[in-house]
XYZ file of C-alpha atoms in Angstrom:
652
model
C 57.154 90.394 -181.552
C 57.607 87.149 -179.631
C 60.489 87.021 -177.214
C 62.670 84.079 -178.215
C 63.190 80.995 -176.100
C 66.856 81.430 -175.325
C 68.053 77.871 -174.956
C 67.108 74.305 -175.672
C 65.001 72.781 -172.949
C 66.609 69.430 -173.725
C 69.953 70.781 -172.557
C 68.244 72.319 -169.537
C 66.480 69.074 -168.715
C 69.736 67.139 -168.790
C 71.418 69.800 -166.673
C 68.747 69.393 -163.996
C 70.150 65.956 -163.270
C 73.346 67.464 -161.864
C 72.413 71.040 -160.922
C 70.150 72.512 -158.262
C 66.602 73.450 -159.189
C 66.698 76.848 -160.957
C 65.547 80.117 -159.401
C 66.611 78.983 -155.940
C 67.228 82.642 -155.053
C 63.451 82.963 -154.530
C 63.322 80.162 -151.943
C 62.439 81.566 -148.528
C 63.327 78.464 -146.527
C 66.651 78.777 -144.694
C 69.802 76.991 -145.832
C 70.983 76.724 -142.220
C 68.666 75.675 -139.408
C 70.391 77.925 -136.875
C 68.844 81.345 -137.455
C 69.813 84.727 -136.057
C 67.574 87.800 -136.081
C 68.097 89.956 -139.135
C 67.329 93.305 -137.548
C 66.139 95.164 -134.476
C 62.473 96.188 -134.713
C 62.362 98.219 -131.502
C 63.683 98.628 -127.953
C 62.509 99.901 -124.592
C 64.435 100.758 -121.451
C 68.219 100.786 -121.070
C 69.567 98.750 -123.981
C 73.146 98.847 -125.286
C 74.099 97.704 -128.798
C 70.776 95.996 -129.542
C 71.948 95.055 -133.041
C 75.156 93.460 -131.812
C 73.754 89.917 -131.919
C 71.830 90.187 -135.177
C 72.803 88.402 -138.365
C 76.132 89.590 -139.833
C 76.928 91.594 -136.689
C 79.457 91.010 -133.924
C 79.538 91.962 -130.299
C 77.196 91.656 -127.363
C 73.925 93.232 -126.310
C 73.134 94.495 -122.821
C 69.756 94.770 -121.128
C 70.197 96.819 -117.958
C 67.213 96.642 -115.641
C 63.628 96.406 -116.890
C 63.958 96.602 -120.679
C 63.343 94.702 -123.865
C 64.354 94.306 -127.505
C 62.058 93.163 -130.318
C 64.025 91.313 -132.970
C 62.899 90.811 -136.575
C 63.856 87.577 -138.328
C 62.876 89.091 -141.678
C 60.392 86.322 -142.490
C 58.062 83.964 -140.705
C 60.028 81.141 -139.098
C 59.470 78.347 -136.571
C 61.532 76.782 -133.848
C 63.253 76.591 -130.501
C 64.874 79.757 -129.147
C 68.213 79.726 -127.332
C 70.150 82.549 -125.695
C 73.786 82.651 -124.638
C 74.621 84.862 -121.679
C 78.086 86.338 -121.256
C 77.424 87.769 -117.802
C 74.637 88.601 -115.372
C 75.011 90.949 -112.420
C 72.699 88.899 -110.189
C 70.335 85.990 -110.541
C 67.787 87.049 -113.156
C 65.416 85.839 -115.857
C 64.451 86.592 -119.431
C 60.963 86.440 -120.910
C 60.317 85.644 -124.555
C 57.240 86.666 -126.540
C 56.401 85.808 -130.135
C 54.393 87.476 -132.903
C 53.813 86.692 -136.570
C 52.565 90.197 -137.405
C 54.164 93.443 -136.283
C 50.626 94.558 -135.415
C 50.536 92.120 -132.485
C 54.025 92.620 -131.026
C 53.849 92.754 -127.224
C 56.432 92.588 -124.433
C 53.866 91.042 -122.080
C 52.277 88.262 -124.165
C 52.608 86.175 -127.312
C 50.172 85.593 -130.154
C 47.055 83.767 -129.039
C 46.923 79.996 -129.446
C 43.451 79.708 -127.853
C 40.607 82.052 -128.569
C 39.893 84.403 -125.702
C 43.408 85.002 -124.361
C 46.941 85.866 -125.397
C 49.635 83.254 -124.787
C 51.803 83.679 -121.722
C 55.488 84.567 -122.233
C 58.110 81.872 -121.862
C 60.526 82.436 -118.980
C 64.172 81.428 -118.879
C 65.787 81.553 -115.446
C 69.292 83.042 -115.755
C 71.242 82.383 -112.529
C 74.692 82.645 -114.138
C 76.430 83.028 -117.488
C 75.779 80.159 -119.895
C 73.457 78.861 -122.605
C 69.713 78.560 -122.097
C 66.970 77.165 -124.352
C 63.241 76.773 -124.187
C 61.993 73.195 -124.115
C 61.146 71.531 -127.393
C 57.445 71.446 -126.518
C 57.667 75.237 -126.166
C 58.838 75.810 -129.704
C 56.693 78.450 -131.394
C 55.324 77.175 -134.684
C 55.388 80.463 -136.607
C 56.775 83.877 -135.720
C 58.648 86.701 -137.381
C 59.164 88.866 -134.285
C 60.804 87.762 -131.036
C 60.787 90.094 -128.026
C 63.473 89.426 -125.415
C 62.443 90.972 -122.081
C 64.498 91.601 -118.951
C 61.847 91.928 -116.216
C 64.434 92.213 -113.423
C 66.834 94.845 -112.052
C 69.871 92.863 -113.221
C 72.289 93.758 -116.001
C 72.273 90.920 -118.533
C 74.885 90.731 -121.303
C 73.740 88.553 -124.198
C 76.156 87.239 -126.827
C 73.659 85.348 -128.996
C 69.958 84.771 -129.619
C 69.258 81.982 -132.086
C 66.333 79.893 -133.252
C 66.696 76.274 -134.308
C 64.380 76.004 -137.325
C 62.140 72.977 -136.693
C 59.743 73.037 -139.651
C 60.309 70.530 -142.465
C 61.812 68.128 -139.919
C 63.191 65.369 -142.146
C 64.114 67.139 -145.395
C 66.535 69.893 -146.244
C 64.372 73.026 -146.241
C 65.850 74.323 -149.512
C 65.594 70.977 -151.337
C 62.855 72.036 -153.752
C 61.887 69.742 -156.605
C 59.762 72.303 -158.469
C 60.064 75.892 -159.615
C 58.192 78.673 -161.400
C 59.349 81.858 -163.083
C 57.874 84.550 -165.310
C 58.561 88.187 -166.118
C 56.080 89.125 -163.350
C 58.065 89.375 -160.116
C 54.991 89.518 -157.901
C 53.701 86.201 -159.254
C 57.142 84.648 -158.824
C 57.266 85.743 -155.188
C 53.715 84.503 -154.589
C 54.658 81.037 -155.884
C 57.574 80.740 -153.478
C 55.725 82.267 -150.522
C 53.023 79.638 -150.971
C 55.608 76.869 -151.081
C 57.262 78.212 -147.922
C 53.916 78.535 -146.154
C 53.324 74.828 -146.783
C 56.771 74.110 -145.347
C 55.925 75.910 -142.096
C 52.857 73.661 -141.978
C 55.107 70.593 -142.212
C 55.998 69.628 -138.642
C 57.275 66.867 -136.417
C 54.021 65.127 -135.413
C 55.257 64.727 -131.833
C 54.795 68.484 -131.361
C 51.204 69.128 -132.309
C 48.836 71.127 -130.153
C 46.848 69.151 -127.586
C 44.798 72.222 -126.528
C 45.501 71.387 -122.900
C 46.637 74.818 -121.699
C 45.005 76.592 -118.792
C 44.110 80.170 -117.979
C 46.420 81.999 -115.588
C 45.500 84.617 -112.957
C 46.863 87.408 -115.186
C 44.329 86.513 -117.905
C 46.879 84.867 -120.189
C 46.890 81.195 -121.121
C 49.620 78.640 -120.634
C 50.442 76.432 -123.595
C 52.598 73.582 -124.821
C 52.998 71.617 -128.027
C 52.973 68.074 -126.705
C 50.415 66.161 -128.770
C 51.393 63.342 -131.121
C 49.286 63.811 -134.244
C 50.341 61.015 -136.582
C 52.765 58.169 -136.939
C 56.143 58.849 -138.505
C 58.488 61.814 -138.250
C 56.747 64.481 -140.351
C 53.188 65.484 -141.182
C 51.102 68.238 -142.744
C 48.956 70.415 -140.481
C 46.685 73.368 -141.100
C 48.932 76.120 -139.735
C 52.406 76.545 -138.333
C 51.333 78.475 -135.236
C 47.830 77.048 -134.891
C 45.941 74.855 -134.896
C 48.902 72.515 -135.542
C 46.328 69.786 -136.171
C 45.549 67.696 -139.259
C 42.590 69.216 -141.147
C 41.443 67.493 -144.334
C 39.992 70.645 -145.932
C 43.300 72.460 -145.704
C 45.092 69.554 -147.379
C 42.856 69.805 -150.446
C 44.946 72.901 -151.188
C 48.229 72.040 -149.472
C 48.765 68.665 -151.163
C 48.948 70.129 -154.697
C 51.130 72.966 -153.346
C 53.580 70.448 -151.920
C 53.334 68.340 -155.070
C 54.564 71.109 -157.347
C 57.182 72.496 -154.944
C 58.868 69.925 -152.688
C 57.186 66.589 -153.514
C 57.035 65.600 -149.837
C 54.837 62.525 -150.169
C 55.854 61.141 -146.771
C 54.265 63.958 -144.769
C 51.104 63.838 -146.882
C 50.595 60.142 -146.285
C 51.152 60.337 -142.528
C 48.471 63.010 -142.188
C 45.974 61.189 -144.397
C 46.615 57.923 -142.594
C 45.915 59.582 -139.232
C 42.441 60.593 -140.443
C 41.642 57.217 -141.994
C 42.733 55.477 -138.787
C 39.867 57.035 -136.809
C 37.155 56.163 -139.318
C 34.039 54.855 -137.572
C 32.438 51.526 -138.348
C 29.675 53.244 -140.333
C 32.279 54.783 -142.668
C 32.244 58.272 -141.181
C 35.557 60.164 -141.229
C 36.483 62.894 -138.727
C 36.075 66.637 -139.103
C 39.747 67.013 -138.130
C 42.567 65.031 -136.543
C 43.287 64.900 -132.849
C 46.050 63.497 -130.727
C 47.002 60.193 -132.259
C 46.841 58.390 -128.899
C 43.227 59.368 -128.147
C 42.056 58.465 -131.668
C 38.483 59.725 -131.458
C 36.320 62.813 -131.005
C 32.715 63.659 -131.775
C 33.077 66.451 -134.358
C 31.503 65.644 -137.755
C 31.387 67.435 -141.100
C 29.766 66.275 -144.328
C 32.249 68.293 -146.406
C 35.445 67.545 -144.486
C 34.541 63.859 -144.517
C 34.676 64.090 -148.323
C 37.859 66.175 -148.241
C 39.674 63.253 -146.597
C 38.816 61.034 -149.566
C 39.950 63.774 -151.960
C 43.197 64.148 -150.000
C 43.889 60.451 -150.374
C 43.199 60.468 -154.104
C 45.309 63.606 -154.637
C 48.115 61.850 -152.759
C 47.832 58.809 -155.047
C 47.770 61.104 -158.085
C 51.078 62.651 -157.018
C 52.778 59.584 -155.536
C 51.534 56.632 -157.624
C 51.242 54.757 -154.302
C 48.672 52.263 -155.509
C 49.758 49.744 -152.868
C 48.546 52.124 -150.185
C 45.368 52.805 -152.141
C 44.703 49.066 -152.271
C 45.274 48.768 -148.516
C 42.766 51.503 -147.637
C 40.297 50.965 -150.484
C 37.639 49.411 -148.249
C 37.735 52.615 -146.185
C 37.084 54.700 -149.300
C 34.129 52.522 -150.258
C 32.676 52.758 -146.737
C 33.234 56.521 -146.589
C 31.434 57.131 -149.866
C 28.597 54.921 -148.783
C 28.236 57.094 -145.655
C 27.932 60.186 -147.860
C 25.614 58.552 -150.375
C 23.301 57.495 -147.558
C 22.366 61.198 -147.321
C 21.398 61.368 -151.003
C 17.643 61.229 -151.479
C 15.403 60.635 -154.483
C 16.350 63.988 -156.010
C 19.918 62.744 -156.478
C 21.267 65.451 -154.141
C 22.876 65.038 -150.734
C 20.930 66.637 -147.902
C 23.569 67.853 -145.490
C 23.093 66.657 -141.930
C 26.511 67.473 -140.459
C 26.924 71.148 -141.242
C 30.314 72.146 -139.815
C 32.480 73.453 -142.623
C 35.476 75.726 -143.315
C 34.413 78.473 -140.899
C 31.219 79.760 -142.478
C 27.960 79.296 -140.535
C 26.792 75.699 -140.579
C 25.367 74.435 -143.849
C 22.264 72.317 -144.319
C 19.862 70.892 -146.877
C 20.789 70.645 -150.550
C 23.861 72.805 -150.105
C 25.617 73.617 -153.389
C 29.177 73.513 -152.069
C 28.689 70.160 -150.348
C 27.068 68.623 -153.407
C 29.783 69.956 -155.703
C 32.417 68.425 -153.431
C 30.495 65.129 -153.433
C 30.342 65.232 -157.232
C 34.106 65.890 -157.407
C 34.766 63.055 -154.968
C 32.582 60.586 -156.867
C 34.411 61.248 -160.137
C 37.873 61.002 -158.557
C 36.846 57.815 -156.768
C 35.503 56.324 -159.990
C 38.890 56.894 -161.624
C 40.637 55.269 -158.649
C 38.209 52.343 -158.773
C 39.141 51.718 -162.403
C 42.837 51.674 -161.447
C 42.014 48.887 -158.960
C 39.621 47.143 -161.379
C 36.669 47.766 -159.064
C 34.391 48.333 -162.025
C 31.185 47.889 -160.020
C 32.022 50.802 -157.719
C 33.193 52.903 -160.631
C 29.915 52.353 -162.442
C 27.752 53.044 -159.395
C 29.610 56.224 -158.479
C 29.578 57.549 -162.026
C 25.808 57.001 -162.208
C 25.307 58.744 -158.853
C 27.435 61.669 -160.049
C 25.439 62.052 -163.257
C 22.145 62.109 -161.353
C 23.550 64.622 -158.855
C 24.723 66.937 -161.629
C 21.346 66.924 -163.329
C 19.532 67.637 -160.071
C 21.902 70.404 -159.006
C 21.487 72.264 -162.267
C 17.737 71.858 -162.119
C 17.139 72.775 -158.472
C 20.023 75.030 -157.438
C 20.708 77.258 -160.445
C 19.122 80.724 -160.489
C 19.061 81.895 -164.092
C 17.906 85.372 -163.088
C 21.149 85.940 -161.155
C 23.476 83.687 -163.132
C 24.717 81.865 -160.026
C 23.958 78.809 -157.934
C 21.990 79.384 -154.761
C 23.456 78.275 -151.452
C 20.614 75.783 -151.261
C 17.189 75.428 -152.830
C 15.176 78.698 -152.700
C 17.976 80.557 -150.900
C 18.740 84.230 -151.592
C 22.417 83.673 -150.747
C 24.721 83.114 -153.730
C 27.920 81.831 -152.150
C 31.513 82.085 -153.242
C 32.273 78.543 -152.061
C 29.440 76.715 -153.842
C 29.817 78.581 -157.119
C 33.598 78.212 -157.167
C 33.384 74.518 -156.347
C 30.737 74.036 -159.035
C 33.260 75.039 -161.701
C 36.197 73.207 -160.077
C 34.155 70.010 -159.904
C 32.658 70.501 -163.408
C 29.176 70.497 -161.894
C 28.191 73.245 -164.342
C 26.329 71.824 -167.323
C 27.475 74.417 -169.864
C 30.349 76.761 -170.551
C 27.835 79.611 -170.485
C 27.066 78.913 -166.839
C 30.764 78.770 -165.994
C 31.276 82.119 -167.733
C 28.331 83.607 -165.870
C 29.724 82.477 -162.517
C 33.220 83.752 -163.301
C 31.915 87.184 -164.260
C 29.583 87.436 -161.260
C 32.230 86.422 -158.737
C 34.785 88.880 -160.113
C 32.252 91.713 -159.925
C 32.265 91.347 -156.132
C 35.980 91.940 -155.573
C 37.090 94.612 -153.151
C 40.499 96.276 -153.143
C 41.663 93.462 -150.851
C 40.370 90.429 -152.711
C 37.345 88.203 -153.251
C 34.743 88.216 -150.450
C 32.732 85.261 -149.207
C 29.131 86.443 -148.648
C 28.399 83.180 -146.859
C 30.753 84.461 -144.118
C 29.843 88.169 -144.178
C 32.649 90.680 -144.033
C 35.376 88.080 -144.527
C 37.870 87.241 -147.269
C 38.851 83.570 -147.171
C 42.046 82.707 -149.073
C 40.889 79.073 -148.919
C 37.743 79.716 -150.915
C 39.342 82.473 -153.016
C 41.910 79.894 -154.122
C 39.053 77.708 -155.365
C 37.613 80.787 -157.098
C 40.929 81.530 -158.814
C 41.002 77.967 -160.143
C 37.413 78.387 -161.322
C 38.464 81.401 -163.418
C 41.219 79.334 -165.049
C 38.787 76.495 -165.739
C 36.326 78.898 -167.346
C 39.084 80.103 -169.716
C 39.529 83.413 -167.918
C 43.239 83.149 -167.135
C 43.853 86.897 -167.050
C 40.988 87.253 -164.547
C 42.504 84.513 -162.403
C 45.883 86.253 -162.458
C 44.225 89.554 -161.595
C 42.708 87.947 -158.495
C 45.992 86.292 -157.497
C 47.884 89.571 -157.916
C 45.232 91.543 -156.030
C 44.565 89.264 -153.081
C 47.809 87.364 -152.639
C 49.785 90.498 -153.473
C 48.034 92.201 -150.549
C 48.710 89.241 -148.283
C 52.370 89.189 -149.267
C 53.236 92.892 -149.166
C 50.954 94.545 -146.607
C 52.935 96.022 -143.708
C 51.133 93.905 -141.118
C 51.628 90.602 -142.929
C 54.771 88.480 -142.580
C 55.873 89.306 -146.169
C 56.822 85.659 -146.543
C 53.787 83.457 -145.796
C 50.028 83.627 -146.321
C 47.430 84.448 -143.699
C 44.377 82.357 -142.829
C 41.856 85.122 -143.535
C 40.958 88.759 -142.907
C 38.129 91.235 -143.349
C 36.860 92.774 -146.552
C 38.348 96.064 -145.347
C 41.801 94.487 -145.034
C 42.014 94.277 -141.230
C 43.429 91.308 -139.329
C 40.196 89.902 -137.976
C 38.740 86.511 -138.738
C 35.909 85.916 -136.318
C 38.127 85.290 -133.314
C 37.675 87.128 -130.022
C 41.468 87.421 -129.789
C 42.652 88.850 -133.100
C 46.259 87.653 -132.824
C 44.988 84.068 -133.003
C 44.891 84.423 -136.806
C 47.409 82.104 -138.405
C 49.793 83.862 -140.779
C 51.142 80.595 -142.196
C 48.106 78.602 -143.270
C 48.263 75.831 -145.851
C 44.794 76.475 -147.222
C 45.966 79.915 -148.419
C 48.604 78.558 -150.822
C 46.526 77.725 -153.921
C 48.397 80.034 -156.361
C 51.568 77.942 -156.085
C 49.831 75.010 -157.727
C 47.687 77.174 -160.025
C 50.681 78.978 -161.514
C 52.370 75.664 -162.297
C 49.340 73.664 -163.407
C 47.377 76.330 -165.281
C 49.627 79.248 -166.222
C 52.581 77.029 -167.168
C 50.061 74.289 -167.982
C 52.177 71.522 -166.494
C 49.564 69.092 -165.194
C 50.160 65.748 -163.519
C 47.068 63.833 -164.584
C 47.621 60.465 -162.935
C 50.017 58.321 -160.915
C 53.023 60.642 -160.528
C 52.688 61.745 -164.148
C 52.226 58.389 -165.818
C 49.810 60.503 -167.825
C 50.249 64.272 -168.145
C 48.905 67.250 -170.018
C 50.600 70.390 -171.297
C 47.916 73.088 -171.493
C 49.280 76.591 -170.787
C 47.094 79.587 -169.945
C 49.579 82.500 -169.998
C 46.941 85.098 -169.138
C 48.984 87.888 -170.717
C 52.409 86.735 -169.541
C 55.136 86.513 -172.180
C 57.797 84.238 -170.707
C 57.047 81.348 -168.352
C 59.218 78.553 -167.003
C 58.200 75.776 -164.628
C 59.312 72.402 -163.440
C 57.921 69.552 -161.346
C 59.528 66.317 -160.182
C 57.815 63.103 -159.153
C 58.934 59.547 -158.568
C 58.929 59.084 -162.358
C 61.320 61.972 -163.070
C 61.367 65.607 -164.137
C 58.682 67.535 -166.010
C 59.866 70.901 -167.363
C 58.485 73.597 -169.641
C 59.445 76.951 -171.166
C 56.832 79.105 -172.898
C 57.092 82.211 -175.072
C 53.791 83.980 -175.714
C 52.488 87.201 -177.220
C 49.000 87.993 -175.987
C 46.757 85.058 -176.846
C 49.308 83.525 -179.217
C 51.771 80.989 -177.848
C 54.729 81.262 -180.200
C 56.830 78.481 -178.768
C 56.920 75.808 -176.101
C 59.801 73.550 -175.116
C 58.871 70.760 -172.737
C 60.308 67.503 -171.440
C 58.578 64.631 -169.666
C 59.994 61.348 -168.338
C 60.333 58.171 -170.346
C 57.533 55.632 -170.093
C 54.871 58.305 -169.675
C 52.243 59.580 -172.100
C 50.419 62.851 -172.473
C 49.122 65.536 -174.781
C 49.649 69.150 -175.783
C 46.472 71.229 -175.752
C 46.473 74.702 -177.309
C 42.920 75.480 -178.447
C 42.817 77.723 -181.505
C 46.551 77.345 -182.193
C 48.336 75.811 -185.146
C 51.982 74.944 -185.602
C 54.493 72.126 -185.694
C 55.686 69.745 -182.991
C 59.313 68.689 -183.101
C 61.064 65.918 -181.185
C 64.791 65.235 -181.021
C 65.426 67.742 -183.792
C 62.922 66.111 -186.163
C 59.553 67.526 -187.130
C 57.026 65.237 -185.460
C 53.812 66.475 -187.110
C 51.633 69.477 -187.774
C 49.499 70.589 -184.877
C 45.976 72.009 -184.626
C 44.234 72.546 -181.256
C 45.395 69.326 -179.600
C 47.985 66.636 -180.153
C 47.544 62.942 -180.271
C 49.143 60.878 -177.523
C 52.785 61.856 -176.995
C 55.329 59.516 -175.476
C 57.608 60.853 -172.781
C 60.542 62.839 -174.126
C 61.622 66.335 -175.111
C 59.521 68.298 -177.599
C 59.174 71.788 -178.911
C 56.180 73.459 -180.487
C 56.408 76.417 -182.854
C 53.410 78.454 -183.917
C 52.756 79.260 -187.573
């Protein structure tokens, strides 16, 4: 029997105007920027009352002679560490080391920020009692564990160790504009962990990583965060700890995550603008950002070039900032022309700049690259129509149609039921096949179903592998795969993957239990192709796809254009019974409550802002749509255009 919807969404919608976003108890971001350790993880040497300076404790802690304490903040955090010393028996010093994972805790070094060496500890000279802080350019961008080391013979009495939380620099960290909730606690926690991961990737652009450290005689590497990445006071980067650089591929995932959770358009735009500002005269966009002052570098990628255009168009979709789109439109046109110059008579792009998301370099008629080009052409055509550039829209649509025909003719292997990595290849990649469905490059639902089934057959106990990067699970590409399962009408399969892979990333003992890691091996170990394993980022924006997917597909709350000027309600419960979600944009609040029983959606209450239009899509369902207490009309499969307002659907 269907569980009832317990209250009117109209009342709830009105209440949202004066109350905090619901389910705030799941938010992992701190309410107060001054953070104390939550617990003691371990000690060594002569230590008295190690827990005395932890959260909710009183007293002091003493380190007598060579000794150390590893403190646990209970979640991944970021910031500037300060210590307050009550007394010191002689002039001394303290060393600080940082780790995201308990697996990499060390009293002699911090997590690696450069491949090939651990990061050197930070040293605070302690000549007398008083307060001491590391410099701002020595903030650590993501850590759960802080080890405080006394390397001297002195007795040091500490009365506080605190971290000033520096992520999300211009907004209140708990000021969420979106939410998600269901009866599945793991999925709820995954949604909020993804949102928090994106927040740790939201930084003051004056403290990016310039990669200007040097190797020390002890084999460690010095480091500082002193690069200005963008204009403004906040930006989105790939990872909190590293690289702390603007990467367009990461933002393809992070922008929708931010859209459904905190609606931080300002940080998005600053990062996008920094990439557009270094566009070359031939239209080429950079592989990644660099220090804003230097402006240029020589790294090129055919795919990441396209990701920058997608980032911009996703930003416009969420912000409705058509003035900005108008300002940079000539850059979009030039960038697409650069990509289309690599399209030959087949209609496919032959990749010449093969750097990508970490897999070995791509080349030729690569499926992933062509699917991304197809996706970019269609998005750009829609944007062109907004700006009345009908000539570009027509040309890009025609190029997309020719590309799709060629891809399905030359790259599909019917004997395997998957796209090849490129023509005549024996590699059937996760990235290209997932992107083919996301971009709607597939020319039939049968092909989409074939891909979905084949990809899911590869899963290990730790998630979905990427054979194009052997031995590795990439949450970036697995997020695209999860979306592909939703788009092929396999919602339960998508939720199975999210629960399997992101559940592992959230709850494994060596993860942060609060943010999502960059990648790991198919056997679940913390390795990702780096010589120094601790270099792996445990707060990486490209690993946050489920936050958007749960809102946009499971709850079915989709912002279709210009901050929700048009929207679609199309839930895919995937076996869940009770779902609630909300999103806010510049136009107002979008909220939904769903009650389902298996494949039958018994009831939906939803509200959308005035002066918007949208539709309700429930294939195979019949019922009635009501508005303002009045039966609007009978419903079968899909509604006609609905004006903004509060509605409820009841199945019959």
